[in-house]
PDB file of N, CA and C in Angstrom:
ATOM      1  N   GLY A  44     101.628-101.166 114.511  1.00 80.00           N
ATOM      2  CA  GLY A  44     102.261-101.723 113.032  1.00 80.00           C
ATOM      3  C   GLY A  44     103.968-101.355 113.183  1.00 80.00           C
ATOM      4  N   ILE A  45     104.477-102.089 111.876  1.00 85.00           N
ATOM      5  CA  ILE A  45     105.772-102.090 111.404  1.00 85.00           C
ATOM      6  C   ILE A  45     105.320-101.051 110.275  1.00 85.00           C
ATOM      7  N   ARG A  46     106.526 -99.706 110.088  1.00 84.00           N
ATOM      8  CA  ARG A  46     105.725 -99.108 108.964  1.00 84.00           C
ATOM      9  C   ARG A  46     106.923 -99.234 108.208  1.00 84.00           C
ATOM     10  N   THR A  47     106.435 -98.933 106.592  1.00 86.00           N
ATOM     11  CA  THR A  47     107.567-100.026 105.856  1.00 86.00           C
ATOM     12  C   THR A  47     107.314 -98.920 104.213  1.00 86.00           C
ATOM     13  N   SER A  48     108.271 -98.760 103.382  1.00 86.00           N
ATOM     14  CA  SER A  48     108.134 -98.179 102.059  1.00 86.00           C
ATOM     15  C   SER A  48     109.006 -98.986 101.627  1.00 86.00           C
ATOM     16  N   ALA A  49     109.038 -98.932  99.959  1.00 90.00           N
ATOM     17  CA  ALA A  49     109.625 -99.341  99.137  1.00 90.00           C
ATOM     18  C   ALA A  49     109.395 -98.947  97.989  1.00 90.00           C
ATOM     19  N   GLY A  50     110.692 -99.258  96.615  1.00 91.00           N
ATOM     20  CA  GLY A  50     110.718 -98.761  95.861  1.00 91.00           C
ATOM     21  C   GLY A  50     110.852 -99.487  94.514  1.00 91.00           C
ATOM     22  N   ILE A  51     110.160 -99.300  93.684  1.00 93.00           N
ATOM     23  CA  ILE A  51     110.233-100.300  92.736  1.00 93.00           C
ATOM     24  C   ILE A  51     111.188 -99.831  91.144  1.00 93.00           C
ATOM     25  N   ALA A  52     111.878-100.149  90.726  1.00 95.00           N
ATOM     26  CA  ALA A  52     112.089 -99.823  89.668  1.00 95.00           C
ATOM     27  C   ALA A  52     113.353-100.569  88.512  1.00 95.00           C
ATOM     28  N   HIS A  53     114.124-100.474  87.773  1.00 94.00           N
ATOM     29  CA  HIS A  53     114.885-101.291  87.033  1.00 94.00           C
ATOM     30  C   HIS A  53     115.858-101.336  87.417  1.00 94.00           C
ATOM     31  N   ASN A  54     116.628-100.731  88.308  1.00 94.00           N
ATOM     32  CA  ASN A  54     117.710-101.041  89.104  1.00 94.00           C
ATOM     33  C   ASN A  54     117.893-100.619  90.350  1.00 94.00           C
ATOM     34  N   LYS A  55     118.927-101.347  91.275  1.00 92.00           N
ATOM     35  CA  LYS A  55     118.621-100.755  92.901  1.00 92.00           C
ATOM     36  C   LYS A  55     118.904 -99.239  93.053  1.00 92.00           C
ATOM     37  N   LEU A  56     119.823 -98.454  92.627  1.00 89.00           N
ATOM     38  CA  LEU A  56     119.803 -97.232  93.076  1.00 89.00           C
ATOM     39  C   LEU A  56     118.465 -96.913  92.589  1.00 89.00           C
ATOM     40  N   LEU A  57     118.008 -96.701  91.872  1.00 92.00           N
ATOM     41  CA  LEU A  57     116.777 -95.984  91.283  1.00 92.00           C
ATOM     42  C   LEU A  57     115.472 -96.518  92.340  1.00 92.00           C
ATOM     43  N   ALA A  58     115.778 -98.001  92.242  1.00 92.00           N
ATOM     44  CA  ALA A  58     114.626 -98.404  93.649  1.00 92.00           C
ATOM     45  C   ALA A  58     114.656 -97.376  94.897  1.00 92.00           C
ATOM     46  N   LYS A  59     116.153 -97.492  95.430  1.00 89.00           N
ATOM     47  CA  LYS A  59     116.214 -96.694  96.416  1.00 89.00           C
ATOM     48  C   LYS A  59     115.915 -95.291  96.778  1.00 89.00           C
ATOM     49  N   LEU A  60     116.139 -94.870  95.354  1.00 89.00           N
ATOM     50  CA  LEU A  60     115.993 -93.229  95.273  1.00 89.00           C
ATOM     51  C   LEU A  60     113.870 -93.191  95.488  1.00 89.00           C
ATOM     52  N   ALA A  61     113.460 -93.918  94.641  1.00 88.00           N
ATOM     53  CA  ALA A  61     111.936 -93.929  94.686  1.00 88.00           C
ATOM     54  C   ALA A  61     111.366 -94.271  96.088  1.00 88.00           C
ATOM     55  N   SER A  62     112.432 -95.349  97.301  1.00 88.00           N
ATOM     56  CA  SER A  62     111.703 -95.334  98.117  1.00 88.00           C
ATOM     57  C   SER A  62     111.126 -94.572  98.844  1.00 88.00           C
ATOM     58  N   GLY A  63     112.279 -93.342  99.315  1.00 83.00           N
ATOM     59  CA  GLY A  63     112.454 -92.487  99.702  1.00 83.00           C
ATOM     60  C   GLY A  63     111.739 -91.188  99.305  1.00 83.00           C
ATOM     61  N   LEU A  64     110.859 -91.143  98.400  1.00 78.00           N
ATOM     62  CA  LEU A  64     109.752 -90.298  97.999  1.00 78.00           C
ATOM     63  C   LEU A  64     108.854 -90.133  98.830  1.00 78.00           C
ATOM     64  N   HIS A  65     107.834 -91.533  98.950  1.00 76.00           N
ATOM     65  CA  HIS A  65     106.676 -91.132  99.631  1.00 76.00           C
ATOM     66  C   HIS A  65     106.712 -92.320 100.947  1.00 76.00           C
ATOM     67  N   LYS A  66     107.690 -91.823 101.908  1.00 79.00           N
ATOM     68  CA  LYS A  66     108.220 -92.369 103.238  1.00 79.00           C
ATOM     69  C   LYS A  66     107.106 -91.611 104.261  1.00 79.00           C
ATOM     70  N   PRO A  67     106.637 -92.539 105.130  1.00 80.00           N
ATOM     71  CA  PRO A  67     106.720 -93.494 105.256  1.00 80.00           C
ATOM     72  C   PRO A  67     105.236 -94.346 104.909  1.00 80.00           C
ATOM     73  N   ASP A  68     105.332 -95.653 104.815  1.00 82.00           N
ATOM     74  CA  ASP A  68     104.170 -96.530 104.466  1.00 82.00           C
ATOM     75  C   ASP A  68     103.637 -96.283 103.072  1.00 82.00           C
ATOM     76  N   ASP A  69     104.422 -96.599 101.798  1.00 84.00           N
ATOM     77  CA  ASP A  69     104.036 -96.622 100.856  1.00 84.00           C
ATOM     78  C   ASP A  69     104.999 -96.951  99.973  1.00 84.00           C
ATOM     79  N   GLN A  70     104.358 -97.218  98.634  1.00 89.00           N
ATOM     80  CA  GLN A  70     105.299 -98.283  97.324  1.00 89.00           C
ATOM     81  C   GLN A  70     105.141 -97.181  96.589  1.00 89.00           C
ATOM     82  N   THR A  71     106.406 -96.896  95.848  1.00 89.00           N
ATOM     83  CA  THR A  71     106.642 -96.393  94.907  1.00 89.00           C
ATOM     84  C   THR A  71     107.287 -97.107  93.846  1.00 89.00           C
ATOM     85  N   SER A  72     106.671 -97.125  92.219  1.00 92.00           N
ATOM     86  CA  SER A  72     107.063 -97.597  91.289  1.00 92.00           C
ATOM     87  C   SER A  72     107.560 -96.354  90.409  1.00 92.00           C
ATOM     88  N   LEU A  73     108.824 -97.003  89.925  1.00 93.00           N
ATOM     89  CA  LEU A  73     109.494 -95.276  88.808  1.00 93.00           C
ATOM     90  C   LEU A  73     110.067 -96.601  87.937  1.00 93.00           C
ATOM     91  N   PRO A  74     108.473 -96.069  86.570  1.00 95.00           N
ATOM     92  CA  PRO A  74     108.903 -96.885  85.125  1.00 95.00           C
ATOM     93  C   PRO A  74     110.383 -96.291  84.789  1.00 95.00           C
ATOM     94  N   SER A  75     110.927 -97.185  83.775  1.00 95.00           N
ATOM     95  CA  SER A  75     112.327 -96.673  83.306  1.00 95.00           C
ATOM     96  C   SER A  75     112.109 -95.502  82.093  1.00 95.00           C
ATOM     97  N   SER A  76     110.758 -95.457  82.134  1.00 96.00           N
ATOM     98  CA  SER A  76     110.756 -94.684  80.566  1.00 96.00           C
ATOM     99  C   SER A  76     110.446 -92.943  81.772  1.00 96.00           C
ATOM    100  N   GLU A  77     110.365 -93.297  82.903  1.00 95.00           N
ATOM    101  CA  GLU A  77     111.000 -91.910  83.738  1.00 95.00           C
ATOM    102  C   GLU A  77     111.735 -91.484  84.633  1.00 95.00           C
ATOM    103  N   ALA A  78     112.808 -92.405  84.510  1.00 94.00           N
ATOM    104  CA  ALA A  78     113.731 -92.172  85.757  1.00 94.00           C
ATOM    105  C   ALA A  78     114.845 -91.396  85.248  1.00 94.00           C
ATOM    106  N   ALA A  79     114.800 -90.678  84.294  1.00 94.00           N
ATOM    107  CA  ALA A  79     115.857 -89.654  84.125  1.00 94.00           C
ATOM    108  C   ALA A  79     114.918 -88.360  84.348  1.00 94.00           C
ATOM    109  N   ASP A  80     113.700 -87.847  83.979  1.00 95.00           N
ATOM    110  CA  ASP A  80     113.382 -86.796  84.842  1.00 95.00           C
ATOM    111  C   ASP A  80     113.473 -86.895  86.333  1.00 95.00           C
ATOM    112  N   PHE A  81     113.194 -88.021  86.659  1.00 93.00           N
ATOM    113  CA  PHE A  81     113.079 -88.244  88.114  1.00 93.00           C
ATOM    114  C   PHE A  81     114.545 -87.977  88.721  1.00 93.00           C
ATOM    115  N   VAL A  82     115.496 -88.054  88.347  1.00 93.00           N
ATOM    116  CA  VAL A  82     116.739 -88.016  89.063  1.00 93.00           C
ATOM    117  C   VAL A  82     117.305 -86.450  88.513  1.00 93.00           C
ATOM    118  N   ALA A  83     117.129 -86.209  87.658  1.00 96.00           N
ATOM    119  CA  ALA A  83     117.333 -84.980  86.884  1.00 96.00           C
ATOM    120  C   ALA A  83     117.483 -83.750  87.973  1.00 96.00           C
ATOM    121  N   PRO A  84     116.342 -83.478  88.755  1.00 95.00           N
ATOM    122  CA  PRO A  84     117.073 -82.456  89.936  1.00 95.00           C
ATOM    123  C   PRO A  84     117.319 -82.659  91.126  1.00 95.00           C
ATOM    124  N   LEU A  85     117.995 -83.852  91.688  1.00 93.00           N
ATOM    125  CA  LEU A  85     118.359 -84.464  92.275  1.00 93.00           C
ATOM    126  C   LEU A  85     120.088 -83.825  92.977  1.00 93.00           C
ATOM    127  N   SER A  86     120.474 -83.843  93.612  1.00 94.00           N
ATOM    128  CA  SER A  86     122.005 -83.123  93.753  1.00 94.00           C
ATOM    129  C   SER A  86     122.731 -84.798  93.847  1.00 94.00           C
ATOM    130  N   ILE A  87     123.982 -84.084  93.037  1.00 94.00           N
ATOM    131  CA  ILE A  87     124.715 -85.201  92.844  1.00 94.00           C
ATOM    132  C   ILE A  87     124.989 -86.385  94.095  1.00 94.00           C
ATOM    133  N   ARG A  88     124.751 -85.591  95.233  1.00 93.00           N
ATOM    134  CA  ARG A  88     125.053 -86.206  96.824  1.00 93.00           C
ATOM    135  C   ARG A  88     124.521 -87.755  96.670  1.00 93.00           C
ATOM    136  N   ALA A  89     123.044 -87.773  95.972  1.00 90.00           N
ATOM    137  CA  ALA A  89     122.445 -88.406  96.319  1.00 90.00           C
ATOM    138  C   ALA A  89     122.638 -90.001  95.606  1.00 90.00           C
ATOM    139  N   ILE A  90     123.382 -89.578  94.338  1.00 87.00           N
ATOM    140  CA  ILE A  90     123.790 -90.870  94.112  1.00 87.00           C
ATOM    141  C   ILE A  90     124.969 -91.775  94.412  1.00 87.00           C
ATOM    142  N   ARG A  91     124.639 -92.819  94.881  1.00 83.00           N
ATOM    143  CA  ARG A  91     124.776 -93.822  95.839  1.00 83.00           C
ATOM    144  C   ARG A  91     126.762 -93.888  95.157  1.00 83.00           C
ATOM    145  N   GLY A  92     127.693 -94.292  95.805  1.00 83.00           N
ATOM    146  CA  GLY A  92     129.109 -94.254  95.843  1.00 83.00           C
ATOM    147  C   GLY A  92     129.223 -93.180  95.248  1.00 83.00           C
ATOM    148  N   ALA A  93     129.094 -91.948  94.618  1.00 87.00           N
ATOM    149  CA  ALA A  93     129.757 -90.889  95.057  1.00 87.00           C
ATOM    150  C   ALA A  93     130.015 -90.014  96.292  1.00 87.00           C
ATOM    151  N   GLY A  94     131.120 -89.945  96.314  1.00 90.00           N
ATOM    152  CA  GLY A  94     131.875 -89.635  97.744  1.00 90.00           C
ATOM    153  C   GLY A  94     131.926 -88.337  97.624  1.00 90.00           C
ATOM    154  N   TYR A  95     132.591 -88.018  99.071  1.00 92.00           N
ATOM    155  CA  TYR A  95     133.034 -86.420  99.098  1.00 92.00           C
ATOM    156  C   TYR A  95     133.822 -86.058  98.326  1.00 92.00           C
ATOM    157  N   LYS A  96     134.746 -86.194  97.873  1.00 90.00           N
ATOM    158  CA  LYS A  96     136.051 -86.047  97.282  1.00 90.00           C
ATOM    159  C   LYS A  96     135.203 -85.672  95.777  1.00 90.00           C
ATOM    160  N   THR A  97     134.445 -86.651  94.841  1.00 89.00           N
ATOM    161  CA  THR A  97     133.934 -86.642  94.264  1.00 89.00           C
ATOM    162  C   THR A  97     133.071 -85.632  93.864  1.00 89.00           C
ATOM    163  N   CYS A  98     132.424 -85.673  94.777  1.00 92.00           N
ATOM    164  CA  CYS A  98     131.022 -84.654  94.677  1.00 92.00           C
ATOM    165  C   CYS A  98     131.756 -83.542  95.084  1.00 92.00           C
ATOM    166  N   SER A  99     132.784 -83.215  95.810  1.00 93.00           N
ATOM    167  CA  SER A  99     133.631 -81.546  96.012  1.00 93.00           C
ATOM    168  C   SER A  99     134.489 -81.737  94.824  1.00 93.00           C
ATOM    169  N   SER A 100     134.855 -82.141  93.604  1.00 89.00           N
ATOM    170  CA  SER A 100     135.509 -82.086  92.178  1.00 89.00           C
ATOM    171  C   SER A 100     134.459 -81.488  91.433  1.00 89.00           C
ATOM    172  N   LEU A 101     133.277 -82.354  91.391  1.00 92.00           N
ATOM    173  CA  LEU A 101     132.358 -81.820  90.431  1.00 92.00           C
ATOM    174  C   LEU A 101     131.612 -80.448  90.964  1.00 92.00           C
ATOM    175  N   GLN A 102     131.727 -80.240  92.135  1.00 94.00           N
ATOM    176  CA  GLN A 102     130.910 -78.383  92.391  1.00 94.00           C
ATOM    177  C   GLN A 102     131.731 -77.602  92.279  1.00 94.00           C
ATOM    178  N   GLU A 103     133.183 -77.906  92.380  1.00 92.00           N
ATOM    179  CA  GLU A 103     133.954 -77.159  91.808  1.00 92.00           C
ATOM    180  C   GLU A 103     133.723 -76.547  90.091  1.00 92.00           C
ATOM    181  N   MET A 104     133.527 -77.698  89.509  1.00 89.00           N
ATOM    182  CA  MET A 104     133.619 -77.590  88.222  1.00 89.00           C
ATOM    183  C   MET A 104     131.518 -76.872  87.849  1.00 89.00           C
ATOM    184  N   GLY A 105     130.794 -76.650  88.681  1.00 92.00           N
ATOM    185  CA  GLY A 105     129.519 -76.000  88.783  1.00 92.00           C
ATOM    186  C   GLY A 105     128.459 -77.325  88.470  1.00 92.00           C
ATOM    187  N   VAL A 106     129.067 -78.391  88.874  1.00 94.00           N
ATOM    188  CA  VAL A 106     127.861 -79.458  88.457  1.00 94.00           C
ATOM    189  C   VAL A 106     127.071 -79.735  90.017  1.00 94.00           C
ATOM    190  N   ASP A 107     125.912 -79.441  90.505  1.00 96.00           N
ATOM    191  CA  ASP A 107     125.770 -79.554  91.526  1.00 96.00           C
ATOM    192  C   ASP A 107     124.201 -80.584  91.438  1.00 96.00           C
ATOM    193  N   LEU A 108     123.977 -80.846  90.185  1.00 97.00           N
ATOM    194  CA  LEU A 108     122.447 -81.564  90.239  1.00 97.00           C
ATOM    195  C   LEU A 108     122.802 -82.484  89.395  1.00 97.00           C
ATOM    196  N   VAL A 109     122.239 -83.808  89.019  1.00 95.00           N
ATOM    197  CA  VAL A 109     122.170 -84.566  88.393  1.00 95.00           C
ATOM    198  C   VAL A 109     121.951 -84.062  86.909  1.00 95.00           C
ATOM    199  N   ARG A 110     121.679 -82.989  86.407  1.00 97.00           N
ATOM    200  CA  ARG A 110     121.106 -83.204  84.796  1.00 97.00           C
ATOM    201  C   ARG A 110     122.510 -82.531  84.614  1.00 97.00           C
ATOM    202  N   ASP A 111     123.097 -81.106  85.471  1.00 96.00           N
ATOM    203  CA  ASP A 111     124.191 -80.943  85.080  1.00 96.00           C
ATOM    204  C   ASP A 111     125.440 -82.223  84.854  1.00 96.00           C
ATOM    205  N   LEU A 112     125.321 -83.299  85.381  1.00 93.00           N
ATOM    206  CA  LEU A 112     126.030 -84.547  85.267  1.00 93.00           C
ATOM    207  C   LEU A 112     126.031 -84.760  84.390  1.00 93.00           C
ATOM    208  N   ARG A 113     124.382 -85.451  83.748  1.00 93.00           N
ATOM    209  CA  ARG A 113     124.330 -85.858  82.692  1.00 93.00           C
ATOM    210  C   ARG A 113     124.843 -84.753  81.391  1.00 93.00           C
ATOM    211  N   ARG A 114     125.212 -83.239  81.287  1.00 94.00           N
ATOM    212  CA  ARG A 114     125.296 -82.773  80.221  1.00 94.00           C
ATOM    213  C   ARG A 114     127.032 -82.862  79.993  1.00 94.00           C
ATOM    214  N   MET A 115     128.016 -83.289  80.792  1.00 91.00           N
ATOM    215  CA  MET A 115     129.173 -83.569  80.827  1.00 91.00           C
ATOM    216  C   MET A 115     129.353 -84.899  79.724  1.00 91.00           C
ATOM    217  N   ARG A 116     130.722 -84.308  79.296  1.00 90.00           N
ATOM    218  CA  ARG A 116     131.313 -85.433  78.027  1.00 90.00           C
ATOM    219  C   ARG A 116     131.544 -86.254  79.081  1.00 90.00           C
ATOM    220  N   ARG A 117     131.662 -87.539  78.496  1.00 88.00           N
ATOM    221  CA  ARG A 117     132.779 -88.733  79.147  1.00 88.00           C
ATOM    222  C   ARG A 117     133.884 -88.251  79.275  1.00 88.00           C
ATOM    223  N   GLU A 118     134.379 -87.735  78.120  1.00 88.00           N
ATOM    224  CA  GLU A 118     136.082 -87.367  78.024  1.00 88.00           C
ATOM    225  C   GLU A 118     136.239 -86.362  79.311  1.00 88.00           C
ATOM    226  N   GLN A 119     135.394 -85.133  79.404  1.00 87.00           N
ATOM    227  CA  GLN A 119     135.568 -84.684  80.858  1.00 87.00           C
ATOM    228  C   GLN A 119     135.584 -84.873  82.018  1.00 87.00           C
ATOM    229  N   LEU A 120     134.627 -86.197  82.148  1.00 86.00           N
ATOM    230  CA  LEU A 120     134.175 -86.863  83.586  1.00 86.00           C
ATOM    231  C   LEU A 120     136.098 -87.553  83.870  1.00 86.00           C
ATOM    232  N   THR A 121     136.166 -87.858  82.622  1.00 86.00           N
ATOM    233  CA  THR A 121     137.660 -88.841  82.927  1.00 86.00           C
ATOM    234  C   THR A 121     138.270 -88.096  83.150  1.00 86.00           C
ATOM    235  N   SER A 122     138.687 -87.229  82.601  1.00 86.00           N
ATOM    236  CA  SER A 122     139.631 -86.046  82.912  1.00 86.00           C
ATOM    237  C   SER A 122     140.112 -85.932  83.894  1.00 86.00           C
ATOM    238  N   LEU A 123     138.708 -85.329  84.654  1.00 83.00           N
ATOM    239  CA  LEU A 123     138.240 -85.058  86.102  1.00 83.00           C
ATOM    240  C   LEU A 123     138.837 -86.271  87.054  1.00 83.00           C
ATOM    241  N   LEU A 124     138.179 -87.499  86.740  1.00 83.00           N
ATOM    242  CA  LEU A 124     137.871 -88.101  88.143  1.00 83.00           C
ATOM    243  C   LEU A 124     138.585 -89.378  87.788  1.00 83.00           C
ATOM    244  N   GLY A 125     139.305 -89.485  86.554  1.00 82.00           N
ATOM    245  CA  GLY A 125     139.786 -90.900  86.038  1.00 82.00           C
ATOM    246  C   GLY A 125     139.341 -91.841  85.254  1.00 82.00           C
ATOM    247  N   MET A 126     139.531 -92.803  84.842  1.00 76.00           N
ATOM    248  CA  MET A 126     139.246 -93.708  83.729  1.00 76.00           C
ATOM    249  C   MET A 126     138.305 -94.148  84.305  1.00 76.00           C
ATOM    250  N   ARG A 127     138.203 -94.959  85.075  1.00 68.00           N
ATOM    251  CA  ARG A 127     136.691 -95.650  86.096  1.00 68.00           C
ATOM    252  C   ARG A 127     135.316 -94.938  86.228  1.00 68.00           C
ATOM    253  N   ALA A 128     135.670 -93.872  86.068  1.00 65.00           N
ATOM    254  CA  ALA A 128     134.589 -92.602  86.528  1.00 65.00           C
ATOM    255  C   ALA A 128     134.199 -92.493  84.678  1.00 65.00           C
ATOM    256  N   GLY A 129     134.668 -92.641  83.906  1.00 56.00           N
ATOM    257  CA  GLY A 129     134.439 -92.148  82.732  1.00 56.00           C
ATOM    258  C   GLY A 129     133.348 -93.381  81.636  1.00 56.00           C
ATOM    259  N   MET A 130     133.770 -94.639  82.321  1.00 56.00           N
ATOM    260  CA  MET A 130     132.830 -95.918  82.091  1.00 56.00           C
ATOM    261  C   MET A 130     131.510 -96.020  81.958  1.00 56.00           C
TER     262      MET A 130
END
């Protein structure tokens, strides 16, 4: 048969990350109350839309994981990556 996996979360990014957690043939649900703990240990490269240049710039500042990124102030992100990134 066909093997499938599915992720269920309150947004598309988290659903996609959750679907890869228990591959293949499983459905993973990620409640919003657990989302921050789920993404904290992930590499910043797991963030959809964060390209090579953005990730490289962040890594030069010592930001390797999502938890590192969450500790940054909006002003720091805007200064490094521009106004669109700080929104």
